[in-house]
Short mmCIF file of C-alpha atoms in Angstrom, two decimals:
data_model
loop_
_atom_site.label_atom_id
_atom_site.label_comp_id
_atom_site.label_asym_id
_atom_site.label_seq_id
_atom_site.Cartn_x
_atom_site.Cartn_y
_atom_site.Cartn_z
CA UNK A 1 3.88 -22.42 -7.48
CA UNK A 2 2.89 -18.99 -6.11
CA UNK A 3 5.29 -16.13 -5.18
CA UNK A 4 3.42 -14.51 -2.64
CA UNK A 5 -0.06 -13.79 -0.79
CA UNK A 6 -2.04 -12.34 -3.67
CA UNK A 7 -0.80 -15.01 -5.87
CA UNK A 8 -2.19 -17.57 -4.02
CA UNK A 9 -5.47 -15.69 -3.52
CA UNK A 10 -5.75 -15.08 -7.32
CA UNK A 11 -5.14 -18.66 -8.06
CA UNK A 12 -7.80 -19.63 -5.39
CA UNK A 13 -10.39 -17.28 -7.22
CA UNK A 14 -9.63 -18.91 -10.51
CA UNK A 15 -10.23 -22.37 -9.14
CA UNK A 16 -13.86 -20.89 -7.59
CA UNK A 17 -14.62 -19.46 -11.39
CA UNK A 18 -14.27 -22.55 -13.24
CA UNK A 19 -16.10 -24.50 -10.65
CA UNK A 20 -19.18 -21.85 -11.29
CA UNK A 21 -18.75 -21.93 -14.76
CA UNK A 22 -18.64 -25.79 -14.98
CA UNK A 23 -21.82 -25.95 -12.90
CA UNK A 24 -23.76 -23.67 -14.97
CA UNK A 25 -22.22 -24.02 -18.43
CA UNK A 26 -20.30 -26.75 -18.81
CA UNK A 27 -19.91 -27.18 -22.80
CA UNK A 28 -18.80 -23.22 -22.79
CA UNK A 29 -16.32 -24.21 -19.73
CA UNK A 30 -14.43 -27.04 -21.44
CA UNK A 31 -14.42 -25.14 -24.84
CA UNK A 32 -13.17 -21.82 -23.01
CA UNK A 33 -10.57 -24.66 -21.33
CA UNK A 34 -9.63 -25.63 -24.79
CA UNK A 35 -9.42 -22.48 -26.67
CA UNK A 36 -6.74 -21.72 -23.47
CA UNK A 37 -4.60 -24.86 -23.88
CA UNK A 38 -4.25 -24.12 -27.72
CA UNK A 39 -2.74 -20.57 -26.80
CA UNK A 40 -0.65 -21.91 -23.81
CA UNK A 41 -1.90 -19.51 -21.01
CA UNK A 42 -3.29 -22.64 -19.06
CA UNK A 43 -0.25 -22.98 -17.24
CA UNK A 44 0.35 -20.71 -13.80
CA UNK A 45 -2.25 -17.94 -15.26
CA UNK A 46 -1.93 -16.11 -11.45
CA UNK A 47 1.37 -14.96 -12.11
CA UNK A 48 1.05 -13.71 -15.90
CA UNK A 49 -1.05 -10.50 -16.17
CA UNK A 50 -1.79 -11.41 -20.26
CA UNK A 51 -3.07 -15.01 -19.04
CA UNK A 52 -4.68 -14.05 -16.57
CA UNK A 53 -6.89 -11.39 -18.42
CA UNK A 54 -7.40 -13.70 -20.81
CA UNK A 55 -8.75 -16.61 -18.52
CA UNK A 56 -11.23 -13.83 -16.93
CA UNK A 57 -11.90 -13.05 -20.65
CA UNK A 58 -13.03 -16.82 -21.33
CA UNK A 59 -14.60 -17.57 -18.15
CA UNK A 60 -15.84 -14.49 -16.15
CA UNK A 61 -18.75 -13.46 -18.05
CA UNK A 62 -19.98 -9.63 -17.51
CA UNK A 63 -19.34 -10.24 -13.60
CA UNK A 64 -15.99 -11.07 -13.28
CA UNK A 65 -15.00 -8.92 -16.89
CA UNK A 66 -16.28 -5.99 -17.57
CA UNK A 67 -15.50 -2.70 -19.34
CA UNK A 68 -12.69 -4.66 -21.31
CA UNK A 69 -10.74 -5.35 -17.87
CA UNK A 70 -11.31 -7.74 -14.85
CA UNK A 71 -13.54 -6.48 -12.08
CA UNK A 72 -11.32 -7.08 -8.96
CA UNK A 73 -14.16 -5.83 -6.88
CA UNK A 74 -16.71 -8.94 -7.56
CA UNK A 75 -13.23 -10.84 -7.83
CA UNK A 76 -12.19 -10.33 -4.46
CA UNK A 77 -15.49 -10.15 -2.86
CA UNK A 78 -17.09 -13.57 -4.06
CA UNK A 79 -14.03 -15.65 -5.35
CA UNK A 80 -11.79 -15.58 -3.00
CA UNK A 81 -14.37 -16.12 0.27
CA UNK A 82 -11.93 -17.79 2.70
CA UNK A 83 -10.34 -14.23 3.27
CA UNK A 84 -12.01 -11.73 5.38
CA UNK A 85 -10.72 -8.38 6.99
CA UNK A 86 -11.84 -9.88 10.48
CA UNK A 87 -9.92 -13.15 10.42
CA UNK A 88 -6.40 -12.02 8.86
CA UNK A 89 -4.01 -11.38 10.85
CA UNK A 90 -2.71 -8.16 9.36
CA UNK A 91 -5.61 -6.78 10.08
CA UNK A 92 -4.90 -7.02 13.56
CA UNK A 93 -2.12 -4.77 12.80
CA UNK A 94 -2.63 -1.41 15.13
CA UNK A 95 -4.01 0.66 12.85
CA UNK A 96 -1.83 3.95 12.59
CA UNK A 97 -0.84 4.40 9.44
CA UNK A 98 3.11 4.60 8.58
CA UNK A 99 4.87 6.93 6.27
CA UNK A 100 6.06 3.14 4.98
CA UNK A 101 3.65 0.48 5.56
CA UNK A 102 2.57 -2.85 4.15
CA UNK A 103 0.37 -1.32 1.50
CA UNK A 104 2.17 1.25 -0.03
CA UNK A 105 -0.49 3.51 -0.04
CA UNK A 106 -2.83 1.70 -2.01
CA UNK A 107 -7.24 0.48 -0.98
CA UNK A 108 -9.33 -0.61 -2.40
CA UNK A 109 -9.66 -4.94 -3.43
CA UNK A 110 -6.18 -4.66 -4.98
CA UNK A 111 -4.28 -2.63 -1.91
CA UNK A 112 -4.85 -3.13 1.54
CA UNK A 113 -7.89 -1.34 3.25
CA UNK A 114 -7.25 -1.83 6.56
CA UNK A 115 -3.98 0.10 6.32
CA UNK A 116 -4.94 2.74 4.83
CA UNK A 117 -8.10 3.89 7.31
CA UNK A 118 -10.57 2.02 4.84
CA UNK A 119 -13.64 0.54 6.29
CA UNK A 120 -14.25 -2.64 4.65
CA UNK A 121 -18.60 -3.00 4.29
CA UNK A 122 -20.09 -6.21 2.93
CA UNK A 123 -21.63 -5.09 -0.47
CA UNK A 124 -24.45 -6.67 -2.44
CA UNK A 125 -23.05 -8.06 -6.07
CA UNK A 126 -25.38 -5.15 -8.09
CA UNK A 127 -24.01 -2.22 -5.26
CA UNK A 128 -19.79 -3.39 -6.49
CA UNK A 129 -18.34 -1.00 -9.01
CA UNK A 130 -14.79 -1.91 -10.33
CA UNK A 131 -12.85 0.49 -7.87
CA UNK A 132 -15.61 -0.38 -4.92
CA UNK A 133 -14.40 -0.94 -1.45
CA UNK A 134 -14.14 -4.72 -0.35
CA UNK A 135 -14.54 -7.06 2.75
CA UNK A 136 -11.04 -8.32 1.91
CA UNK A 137 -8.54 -7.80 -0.43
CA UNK A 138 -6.23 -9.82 -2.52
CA UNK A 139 -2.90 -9.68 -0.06
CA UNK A 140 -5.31 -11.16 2.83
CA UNK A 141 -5.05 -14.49 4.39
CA UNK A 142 -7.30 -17.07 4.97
CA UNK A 143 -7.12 -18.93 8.74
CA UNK A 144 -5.35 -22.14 7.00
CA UNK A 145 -2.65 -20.14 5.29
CA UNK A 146 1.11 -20.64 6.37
CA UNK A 147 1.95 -17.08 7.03
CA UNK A 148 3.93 -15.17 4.73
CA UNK A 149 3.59 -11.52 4.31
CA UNK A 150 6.21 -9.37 2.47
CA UNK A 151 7.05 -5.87 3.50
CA UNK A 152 8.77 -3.08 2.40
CA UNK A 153 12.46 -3.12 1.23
CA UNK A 154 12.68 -0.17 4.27
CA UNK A 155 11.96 -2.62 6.70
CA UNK A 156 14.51 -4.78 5.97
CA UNK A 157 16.50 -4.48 8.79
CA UNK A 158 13.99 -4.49 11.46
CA UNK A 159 13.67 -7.25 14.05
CA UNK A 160 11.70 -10.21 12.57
CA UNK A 161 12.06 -9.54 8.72
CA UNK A 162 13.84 -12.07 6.54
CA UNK A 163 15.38 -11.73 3.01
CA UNK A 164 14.10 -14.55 0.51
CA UNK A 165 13.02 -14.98 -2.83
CA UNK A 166 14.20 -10.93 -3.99
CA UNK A 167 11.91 -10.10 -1.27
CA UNK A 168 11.67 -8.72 2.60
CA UNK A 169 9.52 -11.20 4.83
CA UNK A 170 7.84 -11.73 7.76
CA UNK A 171 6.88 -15.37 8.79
CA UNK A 172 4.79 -14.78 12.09
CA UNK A 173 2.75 -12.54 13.31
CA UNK A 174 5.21 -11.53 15.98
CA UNK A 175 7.61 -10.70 13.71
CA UNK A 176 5.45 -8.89 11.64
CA UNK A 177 4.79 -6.55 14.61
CA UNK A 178 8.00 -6.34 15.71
CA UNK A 179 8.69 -4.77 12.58
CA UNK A 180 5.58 -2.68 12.36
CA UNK A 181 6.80 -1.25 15.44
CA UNK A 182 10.61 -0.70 14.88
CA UNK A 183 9.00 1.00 11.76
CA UNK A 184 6.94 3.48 13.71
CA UNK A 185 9.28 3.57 16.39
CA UNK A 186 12.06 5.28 13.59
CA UNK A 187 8.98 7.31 12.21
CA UNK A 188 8.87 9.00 15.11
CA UNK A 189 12.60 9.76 16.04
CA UNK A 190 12.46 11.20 12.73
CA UNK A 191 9.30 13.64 13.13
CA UNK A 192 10.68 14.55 16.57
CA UNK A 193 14.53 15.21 14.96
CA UNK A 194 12.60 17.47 12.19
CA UNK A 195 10.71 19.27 15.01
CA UNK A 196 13.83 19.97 16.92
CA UNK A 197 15.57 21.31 14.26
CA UNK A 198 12.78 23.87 13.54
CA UNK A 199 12.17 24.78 16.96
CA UNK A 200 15.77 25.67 16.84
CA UNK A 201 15.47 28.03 13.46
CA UNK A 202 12.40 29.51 15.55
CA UNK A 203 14.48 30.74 18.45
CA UNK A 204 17.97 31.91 16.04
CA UNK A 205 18.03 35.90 16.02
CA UNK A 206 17.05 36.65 12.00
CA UNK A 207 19.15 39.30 11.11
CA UNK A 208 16.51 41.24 9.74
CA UNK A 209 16.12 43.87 12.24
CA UNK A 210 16.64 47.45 11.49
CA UNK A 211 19.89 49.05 10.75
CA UNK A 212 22.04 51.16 13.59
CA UNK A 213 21.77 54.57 12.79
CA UNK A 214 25.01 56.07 10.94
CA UNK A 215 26.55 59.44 12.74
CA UNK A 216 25.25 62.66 11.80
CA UNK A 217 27.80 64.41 9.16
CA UNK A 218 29.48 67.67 10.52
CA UNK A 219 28.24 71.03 9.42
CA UNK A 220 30.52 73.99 8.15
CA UNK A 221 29.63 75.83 11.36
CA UNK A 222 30.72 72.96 13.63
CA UNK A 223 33.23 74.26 16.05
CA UNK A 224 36.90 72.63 16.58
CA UNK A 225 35.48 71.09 20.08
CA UNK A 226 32.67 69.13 18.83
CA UNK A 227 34.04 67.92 15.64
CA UNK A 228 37.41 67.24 17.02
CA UNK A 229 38.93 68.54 14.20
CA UNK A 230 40.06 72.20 12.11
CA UNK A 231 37.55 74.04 10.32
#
């Protein structure tokens, strides 16, 4: 069972690795299987960050681990090949990028390029560093996928989202840009509410001009008619 998107695209690069590995090694791939079984991280490995490292560890060799961690860059970019930037739908997304928005701020193989003004070039394997830019990434999907894209917990009450599973939803791509566009719709009664309100402060008198000049004191030789008063 998978959770979500990335889930599913982490399992499918893990079924792509042992197929490799079984081609080219297969007496390392069924001992790396059963070293795995004896420690119990066979089972669901794509939701377990300790398994999973540790079936990269076994399997991935010094392209798929490398510098004691998994290289999500080669991961994404030749495991998971049924994703691509031009074919998922949330890359069809209009581009603007919200103040709240599907990837949270995050590129790069293990965010989502396309949100965050990211281009998204087809490297060569020796070209890939671990924090290299991808032609996908692990939230996309692939043209067969049933659609299911989660979104922030902000968005929860826009037109289209669903609640399920702990988590905000969208189950079409209609409803994921109705919600992409209540979203920037409110993002922008907001900026223009904030630029009111300091147009307003612009135009308020500051207080800060200079002081009204006090009266002159009287003078001993003042006489009774201009001070108003006895000597």
């Amino acid at each position: 069972m998978v959770k979500h998107q990335s889930q599913r695209n982490i399992a499918r690069a893990m079924v792509a690795l042992w197929g490799q590995v079984v081609d080219a090694y297969p007496e390392d791939a069924y001992a790396a299987a059963a070293m795995l079984i004896y420690r119990h991280v066979h089972d669901e490995p794509w939701g377990n960050q300790e398994k999973l490292t540790l079936w990269f560890q076994a399997l991935g060799g010094d392209t798929y681990f490398t510098d004691g961690g998994i290289n999500w860059t080669a991961v994404v970019n030749y495991l998971i090949t049924d994703v691509a930037c031009d074919t998922c739908p949330i890359g069809q997304l209009p581009r603007h990028p919200l103040r709240s928005d599907l990837s949270q701020g995050q590129g790069g193989p293990l965010g989502m390029p396309c949100r965050v003004g990211q281009e998204a070039p087809s490297a060569s394997l020796t070209e890939l560093g671990r924090s290299g830019q991808a032609s996908r990434c692990i939230h996309g999907l692939a043209p067969n996928d049933g659609f299911d894209v989660r979104v922030p917990w902000d968005w929860g009450q826009h037109p289209g989202v669903v609640s399920e599973g702990g988590d905000y939803r969208a189950k079409s791509y209609d409803d994921l840009l109705a919600a992409w566009q209540a979203q920037a719709a409110q993002e922008l009664a907001e900026d223009e509410a904030v630029a009111e309100a300091d147009g307003q402060s612009d135009d308020e008198p500051s207080g800060d001009g200079p002081p009204a000049e006090a009266p002159a004191p009287t003078t001993k030789g003042q006489t009774q008619s201009e001070t108003g008063g006895t000597t």
